[in-house]
Short mmCIF file of C-alpha atoms in Angstrom, two decimals:
data_model
loop_
_atom_site.label_atom_id
_atom_site.label_comp_id
_atom_site.label_asym_id
_atom_site.label_seq_id
_atom_site.Cartn_x
_atom_site.Cartn_y
_atom_site.Cartn_z
CA SER A 1 66.01 43.92 -9.91
CA SER A 2 68.71 42.25 -7.82
CA GLN A 3 70.44 40.87 -10.91
CA ASN A 4 73.89 42.19 -11.69
CA CYS A 5 73.70 44.19 -14.93
CA SER A 6 76.93 42.69 -16.31
CA PHE A 7 75.31 39.47 -17.57
CA PRO A 8 72.44 41.09 -19.55
CA ILE A 9 74.93 43.59 -21.00
CA ALA A 10 77.24 40.72 -22.00
CA MET A 11 74.31 39.04 -23.79
CA CYS A 12 73.42 42.26 -25.63
CA ASN A 13 77.07 42.71 -26.65
CA THR A 14 77.21 39.10 -27.86
CA ILE A 15 74.11 39.65 -30.02
CA MET A 16 75.60 42.85 -31.43
CA ALA A 17 78.97 41.20 -32.11
CA SER A 18 77.31 38.28 -33.86
CA GLY A 19 75.35 40.62 -36.10
CA MET A 20 78.42 42.67 -36.95
CA ALA A 21 80.39 39.48 -37.67
CA GLU A 22 77.71 38.35 -40.11
CA MET A 23 77.74 41.72 -41.87
CA SER A 24 81.53 41.64 -42.01
CA LYS A 25 81.41 38.27 -43.77
CA LEU A 26 79.08 39.68 -46.43
CA ILE A 27 81.26 42.71 -47.06
CA GLU A 28 84.51 40.72 -47.05
CA GLY A 29 82.85 38.33 -49.50
CA GLY A 30 82.49 41.13 -52.02
CA MET A 31 79.06 42.59 -51.24
CA SER A 32 78.78 46.39 -51.06
CA HIS A 33 78.16 48.06 -47.71
CA ARG A 34 74.72 49.16 -48.84
CA ASP A 35 73.70 45.73 -50.12
CA ALA A 36 75.01 44.01 -46.97
CA VAL A 37 72.99 46.31 -44.73
CA ALA A 38 69.91 45.96 -46.96
CA LYS A 39 70.17 42.16 -46.93
CA MET A 40 70.43 41.98 -43.14
CA PHE A 41 67.58 44.43 -42.69
CA LYS A 42 65.34 42.43 -45.01
CA GLU A 43 66.14 39.16 -43.22
CA ASN A 44 65.61 40.59 -39.74
CA ARG A 45 63.01 43.33 -40.10
CA HIS A 46 60.33 41.05 -38.56
CA VAL A 47 61.87 41.65 -35.11
CA ILE A 48 61.33 45.43 -35.35
CA PHE A 49 58.24 46.72 -33.57
CA THR A 50 57.61 50.45 -33.37
CA GLY A 51 54.59 50.21 -31.08
CA ASN A 52 54.42 49.86 -27.30
CA GLY A 53 56.56 46.86 -26.41
CA TYR A 54 54.92 46.65 -22.97
CA SER A 55 51.38 46.50 -24.34
CA SER A 56 49.25 43.39 -24.80
CA GLU A 57 49.34 43.84 -28.58
CA TRP A 58 53.04 43.04 -28.94
CA PRO A 59 52.92 39.37 -27.81
CA VAL A 60 50.05 38.82 -30.27
CA GLU A 61 51.96 40.50 -33.07
CA ALA A 62 55.17 38.65 -32.15
CA LYS A 63 53.35 35.33 -32.41
CA LYS A 64 52.12 36.27 -35.89
CA ARG A 65 55.72 36.96 -36.89
CA GLY A 66 56.90 33.62 -35.55
CA LEU A 67 58.93 35.16 -32.73
CA PRO A 68 59.32 33.41 -29.36
CA ASN A 69 57.67 34.93 -26.29
CA LEU A 70 59.79 33.83 -23.34
CA HIS A 71 57.76 35.67 -20.74
CA ASN A 72 59.22 34.10 -17.60
CA THR A 73 62.61 32.98 -16.31
CA PRO A 74 62.23 29.18 -16.70
CA LEU A 75 61.16 29.57 -20.35
CA ALA A 76 64.18 31.76 -21.04
CA LEU A 77 66.63 29.51 -19.19
CA ALA A 78 65.47 26.46 -21.14
CA THR A 79 66.77 28.02 -24.37
CA PHE A 80 70.22 28.86 -22.98
CA THR A 81 71.60 25.44 -23.92
CA SER A 82 69.89 25.10 -27.29
CA ASP A 83 72.11 24.15 -30.23
CA LYS A 84 71.64 27.65 -31.66
CA ALA A 85 72.68 29.34 -28.41
CA LYS A 86 75.68 27.09 -27.88
CA LYS A 87 76.89 27.75 -31.44
CA LEU A 88 76.53 31.50 -30.93
CA PHE A 89 78.48 31.51 -27.66
CA THR A 90 81.14 29.20 -29.08
CA ASP A 91 81.57 31.19 -32.29
CA MET A 92 81.89 34.43 -30.32
CA GLY A 93 84.35 32.89 -27.85
CA ILE A 94 82.05 33.59 -24.89
CA PHE A 95 81.26 30.12 -23.52
CA THR A 96 82.10 26.56 -24.46
CA PRO A 97 79.14 24.14 -24.74
CA GLU A 98 80.03 22.74 -21.32
CA GLU A 99 80.12 26.23 -19.82
CA CYS A 100 76.65 26.89 -21.24
CA ASP A 101 75.37 23.81 -19.41
CA ALA A 102 77.06 24.92 -16.19
CA LYS A 103 75.79 28.48 -16.48
CA GLN A 104 72.24 27.27 -17.04
CA GLU A 105 72.40 25.06 -13.95
CA VAL A 106 73.66 27.97 -11.84
CA MET A 107 70.84 30.19 -13.09
CA TYR A 108 68.23 27.52 -12.39
CA GLU A 109 69.62 27.03 -8.90
CA ASN A 110 69.65 30.77 -8.22
CA TYR A 111 66.05 31.13 -9.41
CA CYS A 112 64.83 28.21 -7.29
CA THR A 113 66.74 29.38 -4.21
CA THR A 114 65.33 32.89 -4.49
CA LEU A 115 61.75 31.68 -4.85
CA ASN A 116 62.15 29.14 -2.06
CA VAL A 117 63.25 31.92 0.28
CA GLU A 118 60.41 34.18 -0.85
CA VAL A 119 57.75 31.50 -0.35
CA ALA A 120 59.06 30.51 3.07
CA THR A 121 59.22 34.17 4.08
CA LEU A 122 55.66 34.85 2.92
CA ILE A 123 54.31 31.85 4.82
CA ASP A 124 56.22 32.94 7.94
CA MET A 125 54.88 36.51 7.64
CA MET A 126 51.32 35.22 7.38
CA GLU A 127 51.51 32.75 10.26
CA THR A 128 53.50 34.80 12.75
CA ALA A 129 52.21 38.29 12.02
CA MET A 130 49.27 38.66 9.65
CA LEU A 131 46.95 35.95 10.94
CA PRO A 132 47.42 36.92 14.63
CA ALA A 133 46.65 40.52 13.67
CA CYS A 134 43.54 39.36 11.81
CA ALA A 135 42.36 37.51 14.92
CA GLN A 136 42.89 40.56 17.11
CA ASP A 137 41.05 42.83 14.71
CA MET A 138 38.17 40.37 14.30
CA ALA A 139 37.77 40.02 18.07
CA LYS A 140 36.85 43.70 18.31
CA PHE A 141 33.62 43.05 16.47
CA THR A 142 32.23 40.33 18.73
CA ALA A 143 29.59 42.64 20.19
CA MET A 144 28.71 44.21 16.82
CA PRO A 145 29.37 41.58 14.11
CA LYS A 146 27.43 43.54 11.49
CA LEU A 147 30.11 46.23 11.60
CA ALA A 148 32.82 43.75 10.59
CA GLY A 149 31.89 43.99 6.93
CA GLU A 150 34.18 41.85 4.75
CA ARG A 151 36.73 41.25 7.49
CA GLN A 152 35.76 37.68 8.33
CA SER A 153 35.69 36.43 4.73
CA THR A 154 38.93 38.28 3.93
CA TYR A 155 40.81 37.06 7.01
CA GLU A 156 39.58 33.50 6.60
CA GLY A 157 40.58 33.71 2.94
CA ILE A 158 44.14 34.62 3.95
CA LYS A 159 44.27 31.53 6.14
CA GLN A 160 42.85 29.26 3.43
CA GLU A 161 45.11 30.55 0.67
CA THR A 162 48.18 30.39 2.93
CA ASP A 163 47.40 26.77 3.76
CA LYS A 164 47.03 26.03 0.07
CA LEU A 165 50.36 27.72 -0.61
CA LYS A 166 52.03 25.51 2.00
CA GLU A 167 50.53 22.39 0.42
CA LEU A 168 51.69 23.36 -3.06
CA PHE A 169 55.14 24.30 -1.81
CA GLU A 170 55.61 20.91 -0.16
CA LYS A 171 54.87 19.17 -3.47
CA LYS A 172 57.64 20.85 -5.43
CA PRO A 173 59.81 18.51 -7.55
CA HIS A 174 63.50 18.08 -6.76
CA ASP A 175 64.82 18.31 -10.32
CA LEU A 176 66.13 21.88 -10.85
CA LYS A 177 64.41 22.51 -14.19
CA LYS A 178 61.11 20.98 -13.10
CA GLU A 179 61.29 22.78 -9.75
CA ALA A 180 61.82 26.14 -11.47
CA GLU A 181 58.85 25.55 -13.77
CA TYR A 182 56.65 24.39 -10.89
CA LEU A 183 57.56 27.34 -8.69
CA CYS A 184 56.89 29.75 -11.53
CA GLU A 185 53.69 28.25 -12.93
CA THR A 186 52.05 26.86 -9.78
CA VAL A 187 53.49 28.41 -6.63
CA LYS A 188 53.94 32.04 -7.74
CA PRO A 189 50.27 32.43 -8.78
CA GLN A 190 49.25 31.12 -5.36
CA MET A 191 51.53 33.66 -3.71
CA GLY A 192 49.69 36.28 -5.73
CA LYS A 193 46.35 35.11 -4.31
CA VAL A 194 47.66 35.48 -0.75
CA ARG A 195 49.08 38.90 -1.51
CA GLU A 196 45.77 40.05 -3.07
CA LEU A 197 43.87 39.22 0.11
CA VAL A 198 46.50 40.83 2.33
CA ASP A 199 46.27 44.00 0.24
CA LYS A 200 42.52 43.98 0.83
CA ALA A 201 43.02 43.40 4.55
CA GLU A 202 45.29 46.43 4.72
CA GLY A 203 42.28 48.59 3.93
CA LEU A 204 40.11 46.89 6.55
CA MET A 205 42.33 46.33 9.56
CA GLU A 206 42.76 48.82 12.40
CA ARG A 207 45.89 50.79 11.59
CA ARG A 208 47.81 50.01 14.78
CA LEU A 209 47.25 46.28 14.35
CA TYR A 210 48.52 45.97 10.77
CA PRO A 211 51.91 44.24 11.24
CA PHE A 212 53.75 45.61 8.19
CA PRO A 213 54.46 49.04 6.73
CA THR A 214 51.47 50.12 4.64
CA TYR A 215 51.78 51.39 1.07
CA GLU A 216 50.86 54.84 2.35
CA GLU A 217 53.68 54.77 4.90
CA MET A 218 56.24 53.54 2.39
CA VAL A 219 55.31 56.10 -0.27
CA TYR A 220 54.58 59.17 1.84
CA SER A 221 56.50 58.68 5.10
CA HIS A 222 59.23 61.07 3.96
CA HIS A 223 56.66 63.88 3.89
CA SER A 224 55.88 63.62 7.58
#
């Protein structure tokens, strides 16, 4: 990830500090150490999962426990300025409510800018490199079209899905929050469709014509 690790670490430290502050209140209020720990464990044990947190079973189990599943950036950013989050940051002396709003806007803008660059780059790669290479490779089978196999459908698919990506990209909203949601939910899946076809084309196209480093070259080039 390109994200600086300081911000996630700061969030983890804030969560830890908040929990310790709550326990401190219980102990300072006269509760024994054991009872304070037992009370907090009982109230929060539903967040503990000892299975595979990367498996498909965890989101299902989390939903049963009433836990949120913020599985993409826009969903997570939307909660950053909730009343609960603002109170936490204020109580811990991390951010003021106004700073929470500002930080959220910066994160939305960063997300949108990154995706805008990625989409524009992908479209440029397809139109200036991949599609011309597809045309050159396809031209080699003019005399023997039966040998082309899935090339024509795959190459035409790249063109069609790239055109669709361009259309979707041009329709993006100009409100930061709505733009982030649109890019994530509508544009990114379309990028995935283009990428899927390009991956397939990599296994069909003549090696010298493929315009980008192949997976094989990236993984094993250091062995040559």
